[in-house]
Amino acid sequence: MPKIDVEGVGEFEVSLGKRLVLALVDEAGVDQLHACGGNGRCTTCQVEILGGDAGEMNSQEHETLTARELSGVRLSCQVQCNNDLQVRVLKRLEGSGRDDAGARPADAMT
């Protein structure tokens, strides 16, 4: 089982292949934003990968980050937990002014 070390929160074991956004919410208890419901369109689930292998970006994540001129970040809804990772959560519900974090992303990416 991969371990996810969330800066300032702790280290958590997660199921192999689980979406990072769901690992952050379910295992780490982080109020991670995911306004588009995990579809890789809104960039509210941005994280910084501090260590480990987050895998290759898929085309949806690459297109979204390129269109928004973002670099050095990943979309947690588009990362699968296949290896140990160290992450910094960049956008949380607290302080965002939003009413909720967004619709729960599906277990599997589409």
Short mmCIF file of N, CA, C and O in Angstrom, two decimals, residues 5-88:
data_model
loop_
_atom_site.label_atom_id
_atom_site.label_comp_id
_atom_site.label_asym_id
_atom_site.label_seq_id
_atom_site.Cartn_x
_atom_site.Cartn_y
_atom_site.Cartn_z
N ASP A 5 2.36 11.24 2.44
CA ASP A 5 2.78 12.13 3.51
C ASP A 5 2.28 13.53 3.14
O ASP A 5 2.76 14.14 2.18
N VAL A 6 1.30 14.01 3.89
CA VAL A 6 0.69 15.31 3.63
C VAL A 6 1.31 16.33 4.57
O VAL A 6 1.21 16.20 5.79
N GLU A 7 1.97 17.32 3.98
CA GLU A 7 2.66 18.34 4.77
C GLU A 7 1.74 18.96 5.82
O GLU A 7 0.63 19.40 5.50
N GLY A 8 2.20 18.94 7.05
CA GLY A 8 1.45 19.55 8.14
C GLY A 8 0.29 18.72 8.66
O GLY A 8 -0.40 19.14 9.59
N VAL A 9 0.06 17.55 8.06
CA VAL A 9 -1.08 16.72 8.47
C VAL A 9 -0.61 15.36 8.99
O VAL A 9 -1.01 14.91 10.04
N GLY A 10 0.23 14.68 8.23
CA GLY A 10 0.73 13.37 8.64
C GLY A 10 0.88 12.43 7.48
O GLY A 10 0.72 12.81 6.32
N GLU A 11 1.19 11.17 7.81
CA GLU A 11 1.41 10.14 6.80
C GLU A 11 0.29 9.11 6.88
O GLU A 11 -0.12 8.72 7.98
N PHE A 12 -0.19 8.67 5.71
CA PHE A 12 -1.34 7.79 5.65
C PHE A 12 -1.12 6.71 4.60
O PHE A 12 -0.61 6.99 3.52
N GLU A 13 -1.54 5.48 4.90
CA GLU A 13 -1.54 4.41 3.91
C GLU A 13 -2.84 4.51 3.13
O GLU A 13 -3.90 4.76 3.70
N VAL A 14 -2.75 4.31 1.83
CA VAL A 14 -3.94 4.36 0.97
C VAL A 14 -3.95 3.14 0.05
O VAL A 14 -2.91 2.53 -0.21
N SER A 15 -5.10 2.84 -0.46
CA SER A 15 -5.24 1.72 -1.39
C SER A 15 -4.51 2.02 -2.68
O SER A 15 -4.57 3.15 -3.19
N LEU A 16 -3.84 1.03 -3.21
CA LEU A 16 -3.14 1.16 -4.48
C LEU A 16 -4.11 1.62 -5.57
O LEU A 16 -5.20 1.06 -5.72
N GLY A 17 -3.75 2.68 -6.28
CA GLY A 17 -4.56 3.18 -7.38
C GLY A 17 -5.63 4.17 -6.99
O GLY A 17 -6.33 4.70 -7.84
N LYS A 18 -5.78 4.45 -5.69
CA LYS A 18 -6.79 5.41 -5.25
C LYS A 18 -6.44 6.80 -5.77
O LYS A 18 -5.27 7.17 -5.83
N ARG A 19 -7.44 7.55 -6.13
CA ARG A 19 -7.22 8.92 -6.57
C ARG A 19 -6.70 9.75 -5.39
O ARG A 19 -7.21 9.66 -4.28
N LEU A 20 -5.69 10.55 -5.66
CA LEU A 20 -5.08 11.35 -4.60
C LEU A 20 -6.09 12.26 -3.93
O LEU A 20 -6.10 12.40 -2.70
N VAL A 21 -6.98 12.87 -4.68
CA VAL A 21 -7.98 13.76 -4.09
C VAL A 21 -8.81 13.02 -3.04
O VAL A 21 -9.10 13.55 -1.98
N LEU A 22 -9.17 11.78 -3.33
CA LEU A 22 -9.97 11.00 -2.38
C LEU A 22 -9.14 10.55 -1.19
O LEU A 22 -9.63 10.49 -0.06
N ALA A 23 -7.87 10.25 -1.41
CA ALA A 23 -6.98 9.90 -0.30
C ALA A 23 -6.83 11.09 0.64
O ALA A 23 -6.83 10.92 1.87
N LEU A 24 -6.70 12.28 0.09
CA LEU A 24 -6.57 13.48 0.92
C LEU A 24 -7.82 13.70 1.76
O LEU A 24 -7.74 14.04 2.94
N VAL A 25 -8.97 13.51 1.17
CA VAL A 25 -10.23 13.72 1.87
C VAL A 25 -10.52 12.57 2.85
O VAL A 25 -10.79 12.81 4.03
N ASP A 26 -10.43 11.34 2.37
CA ASP A 26 -10.85 10.18 3.17
C ASP A 26 -9.84 9.80 4.25
O ASP A 26 -10.21 9.65 5.41
N GLU A 27 -8.60 9.60 3.88
CA GLU A 27 -7.61 9.13 4.84
C GLU A 27 -6.99 10.27 5.64
O GLU A 27 -6.79 10.15 6.85
N ALA A 28 -6.65 11.37 4.98
CA ALA A 28 -5.96 12.46 5.66
C ALA A 28 -6.92 13.46 6.32
O ALA A 28 -6.51 14.26 7.14
N GLY A 29 -8.20 13.44 5.92
CA GLY A 29 -9.17 14.36 6.50
C GLY A 29 -8.95 15.81 6.10
O GLY A 29 -9.35 16.72 6.81
N VAL A 30 -8.34 16.01 4.94
CA VAL A 30 -8.07 17.37 4.45
C VAL A 30 -9.31 17.89 3.72
O VAL A 30 -9.97 17.16 2.98
N ASP A 31 -9.61 19.16 3.91
CA ASP A 31 -10.75 19.78 3.22
C ASP A 31 -10.33 20.27 1.83
O ASP A 31 -10.54 21.42 1.46
N GLN A 32 -9.76 19.37 1.06
CA GLN A 32 -9.26 19.64 -0.30
C GLN A 32 -10.42 20.07 -1.20
O GLN A 32 -11.45 19.41 -1.24
N LEU A 33 -10.23 21.16 -1.91
CA LEU A 33 -11.23 21.59 -2.88
C LEU A 33 -11.23 20.65 -4.09
O LEU A 33 -10.18 20.10 -4.45
N HIS A 34 -12.39 20.49 -4.71
CA HIS A 34 -12.55 19.72 -5.94
C HIS A 34 -13.85 20.17 -6.60
O HIS A 34 -14.79 19.40 -6.77
N ALA A 35 -13.88 21.45 -6.94
CA ALA A 35 -15.12 22.10 -7.39
C ALA A 35 -15.75 21.46 -8.62
O ALA A 35 -16.97 21.45 -8.76
N CYS A 36 -14.95 20.90 -9.53
CA CYS A 36 -15.52 20.32 -10.75
C CYS A 36 -15.88 18.85 -10.55
O CYS A 36 -16.27 18.17 -11.51
N GLY A 37 -15.75 18.35 -9.33
CA GLY A 37 -16.12 16.96 -9.06
C GLY A 37 -15.09 15.95 -9.52
O GLY A 37 -15.40 14.79 -9.73
N GLY A 38 -13.85 16.39 -9.68
CA GLY A 38 -12.78 15.47 -10.03
C GLY A 38 -12.60 15.21 -11.50
O GLY A 38 -12.07 14.18 -11.90
N ASN A 39 -13.02 16.16 -12.31
CA ASN A 39 -12.93 15.99 -13.76
C ASN A 39 -11.73 16.67 -14.40
O ASN A 39 -11.62 16.72 -15.62
N GLY A 40 -10.85 17.24 -13.60
CA GLY A 40 -9.63 17.84 -14.12
C GLY A 40 -9.84 19.11 -14.90
O GLY A 40 -9.06 19.43 -15.79
N ARG A 41 -10.87 19.87 -14.57
CA ARG A 41 -11.18 21.09 -15.33
C ARG A 41 -10.98 22.38 -14.56
O ARG A 41 -10.73 23.42 -15.15
N CYS A 42 -11.11 22.34 -13.23
CA CYS A 42 -11.20 23.61 -12.49
C CYS A 42 -9.91 24.05 -11.81
O CYS A 42 -9.79 25.21 -11.46
N THR A 43 -9.00 23.18 -11.55
CA THR A 43 -7.71 23.40 -10.88
C THR A 43 -7.83 23.72 -9.39
O THR A 43 -6.85 24.12 -8.78
N THR A 44 -9.00 23.55 -8.79
CA THR A 44 -9.11 23.84 -7.35
C THR A 44 -8.47 22.75 -6.49
O THR A 44 -8.26 22.98 -5.30
N CYS A 45 -8.14 21.61 -7.07
CA CYS A 45 -7.54 20.52 -6.29
C CYS A 45 -6.02 20.48 -6.42
O CYS A 45 -5.39 19.45 -6.21
N GLN A 46 -5.43 21.62 -6.72
CA GLN A 46 -3.98 21.69 -6.91
C GLN A 46 -3.20 21.23 -5.68
O GLN A 46 -3.55 21.56 -4.56
N VAL A 47 -2.16 20.46 -5.96
CA VAL A 47 -1.20 20.07 -4.93
C VAL A 47 0.19 20.24 -5.50
O VAL A 47 0.38 20.25 -6.72
N GLU A 48 1.15 20.37 -4.61
CA GLU A 48 2.54 20.37 -5.02
C GLU A 48 3.12 19.02 -4.59
O GLU A 48 2.95 18.60 -3.44
N ILE A 49 3.76 18.33 -5.51
CA ILE A 49 4.40 17.06 -5.20
C ILE A 49 5.80 17.38 -4.67
O ILE A 49 6.64 17.90 -5.41
N LEU A 50 6.03 17.09 -3.41
CA LEU A 50 7.30 17.40 -2.77
C LEU A 50 8.29 16.25 -2.89
O LEU A 50 9.50 16.45 -2.76
N GLY A 51 7.78 15.04 -3.11
CA GLY A 51 8.63 13.87 -3.24
C GLY A 51 7.83 12.69 -3.70
O GLY A 51 6.61 12.65 -3.60
N GLY A 52 8.53 11.72 -4.25
CA GLY A 52 7.87 10.52 -4.74
C GLY A 52 7.53 10.63 -6.21
O GLY A 52 7.86 11.61 -6.88
N ASP A 53 6.86 9.61 -6.71
CA ASP A 53 6.51 9.53 -8.12
C ASP A 53 5.01 9.59 -8.29
O ASP A 53 4.30 8.64 -7.97
N ALA A 54 4.51 10.72 -8.80
CA ALA A 54 3.08 10.90 -9.03
C ALA A 54 2.64 10.38 -10.39
O ALA A 54 1.47 10.44 -10.73
N GLY A 55 3.57 9.86 -11.17
CA GLY A 55 3.23 9.33 -12.48
C GLY A 55 3.12 10.42 -13.53
O GLY A 55 3.22 11.62 -13.24
N GLU A 56 2.91 9.98 -14.75
CA GLU A 56 2.77 10.91 -15.88
C GLU A 56 1.44 11.64 -15.83
O GLU A 56 0.44 11.09 -15.36
N MET A 57 1.42 12.86 -16.32
CA MET A 57 0.18 13.60 -16.46
C MET A 57 -0.63 13.00 -17.60
O MET A 57 -0.07 12.69 -18.65
N ASN A 58 -1.94 12.88 -17.39
CA ASN A 58 -2.79 12.47 -18.51
C ASN A 58 -3.12 13.71 -19.35
O ASN A 58 -2.79 14.83 -18.97
N SER A 59 -3.74 13.51 -20.47
CA SER A 59 -4.00 14.62 -21.39
C SER A 59 -4.93 15.67 -20.79
O SER A 59 -4.73 16.87 -21.01
N GLN A 60 -5.93 15.26 -20.01
CA GLN A 60 -6.85 16.22 -19.41
C GLN A 60 -6.12 17.15 -18.45
O GLN A 60 -6.28 18.36 -18.50
N GLU A 61 -5.30 16.58 -17.59
CA GLU A 61 -4.55 17.39 -16.63
C GLU A 61 -3.58 18.32 -17.35
O GLU A 61 -3.50 19.52 -17.04
N HIS A 62 -2.86 17.81 -18.32
CA HIS A 62 -1.90 18.61 -19.07
C HIS A 62 -2.59 19.78 -19.77
O HIS A 62 -2.13 20.92 -19.70
N GLU A 63 -3.69 19.50 -20.43
CA GLU A 63 -4.43 20.56 -21.15
C GLU A 63 -4.93 21.64 -20.19
O GLU A 63 -4.83 22.83 -20.49
N THR A 64 -5.48 21.23 -19.06
CA THR A 64 -6.02 22.18 -18.10
C THR A 64 -4.93 23.06 -17.51
O THR A 64 -5.07 24.28 -17.44
N LEU A 65 -3.83 22.44 -17.08
CA LEU A 65 -2.73 23.22 -16.49
C LEU A 65 -2.09 24.15 -17.52
O LEU A 65 -1.75 25.29 -17.20
N THR A 66 -1.95 23.69 -18.75
CA THR A 66 -1.38 24.52 -19.81
C THR A 66 -2.29 25.70 -20.11
O THR A 66 -1.82 26.84 -20.22
N ALA A 67 -3.59 25.46 -20.21
CA ALA A 67 -4.55 26.53 -20.51
C ALA A 67 -4.55 27.60 -19.42
O ALA A 67 -4.74 28.78 -19.71
N ARG A 68 -4.32 27.19 -18.19
CA ARG A 68 -4.32 28.14 -17.06
C ARG A 68 -2.92 28.67 -16.75
O ARG A 68 -2.72 29.38 -15.77
N GLU A 69 -1.95 28.26 -17.59
CA GLU A 69 -0.56 28.68 -17.44
C GLU A 69 -0.01 28.38 -16.04
O GLU A 69 0.65 29.20 -15.41
N LEU A 70 -0.30 27.16 -15.57
CA LEU A 70 0.17 26.71 -14.27
C LEU A 70 1.29 25.69 -14.45
O LEU A 70 1.21 24.82 -15.30
N SER A 71 2.30 25.80 -13.64
CA SER A 71 3.39 24.82 -13.67
C SER A 71 3.81 24.54 -12.23
O SER A 71 3.54 25.32 -11.32
N GLY A 72 4.47 23.41 -12.03
CA GLY A 72 4.94 23.05 -10.71
C GLY A 72 3.86 22.50 -9.79
O GLY A 72 4.11 22.33 -8.60
N VAL A 73 2.67 22.27 -10.33
CA VAL A 73 1.57 21.72 -9.55
C VAL A 73 0.96 20.53 -10.30
O VAL A 73 1.18 20.37 -11.50
N ARG A 74 0.22 19.74 -9.57
CA ARG A 74 -0.56 18.65 -10.16
C ARG A 74 -1.99 18.80 -9.67
O ARG A 74 -2.26 19.45 -8.65
N LEU A 75 -2.91 18.20 -10.40
CA LEU A 75 -4.31 18.16 -9.99
C LEU A 75 -4.52 16.85 -9.25
O LEU A 75 -4.39 15.77 -9.83
N SER A 76 -4.86 16.93 -7.98
CA SER A 76 -4.97 15.71 -7.17
C SER A 76 -6.07 14.78 -7.68
O SER A 76 -6.01 13.58 -7.44
N CYS A 77 -7.03 15.32 -8.42
CA CYS A 77 -8.09 14.46 -8.97
C CYS A 77 -7.59 13.63 -10.14
O CYS A 77 -8.25 12.67 -10.54
N GLN A 78 -6.43 13.95 -10.68
CA GLN A 78 -5.91 13.24 -11.85
C GLN A 78 -4.68 12.39 -11.51
O GLN A 78 -4.06 11.81 -12.40
N VAL A 79 -4.32 12.32 -10.23
CA VAL A 79 -3.18 11.53 -9.79
C VAL A 79 -3.68 10.28 -9.08
O VAL A 79 -4.53 10.37 -8.19
N GLN A 80 -3.16 9.14 -9.48
CA GLN A 80 -3.47 7.89 -8.80
C GLN A 80 -2.33 7.55 -7.85
O GLN A 80 -1.16 7.72 -8.18
N CYS A 81 -2.68 7.06 -6.69
CA CYS A 81 -1.69 6.71 -5.67
C CYS A 81 -1.12 5.32 -5.98
O CYS A 81 -1.66 4.31 -5.52
N ASN A 82 -0.08 5.30 -6.76
CA ASN A 82 0.58 4.04 -7.10
C ASN A 82 1.95 3.92 -6.45
O ASN A 82 2.56 2.85 -6.49
N ASN A 83 2.43 5.01 -5.85
CA ASN A 83 3.73 5.05 -5.21
C ASN A 83 3.63 5.95 -3.98
O ASN A 83 2.70 6.75 -3.87
N ASP A 84 4.61 5.86 -3.10
CA ASP A 84 4.66 6.77 -1.97
C ASP A 84 4.82 8.19 -2.49
O ASP A 84 5.53 8.44 -3.47
N LEU A 85 4.14 9.13 -1.83
CA LEU A 85 4.18 10.54 -2.23
C LEU A 85 4.28 11.44 -1.01
O LEU A 85 3.75 11.11 0.05
N GLN A 86 4.92 12.57 -1.21
CA GLN A 86 4.90 13.66 -0.25
C GLN A 86 4.23 14.82 -0.97
O GLN A 86 4.64 15.19 -2.07
N VAL A 87 3.18 15.38 -0.36
CA VAL A 87 2.41 16.43 -1.03
C VAL A 87 2.15 17.61 -0.10
O VAL A 87 2.09 17.47 1.11
N ARG A 88 1.98 18.75 -0.74
CA ARG A 88 1.54 19.97 -0.07
C ARG A 88 0.20 20.35 -0.71
O ARG A 88 0.12 20.54 -1.93
#
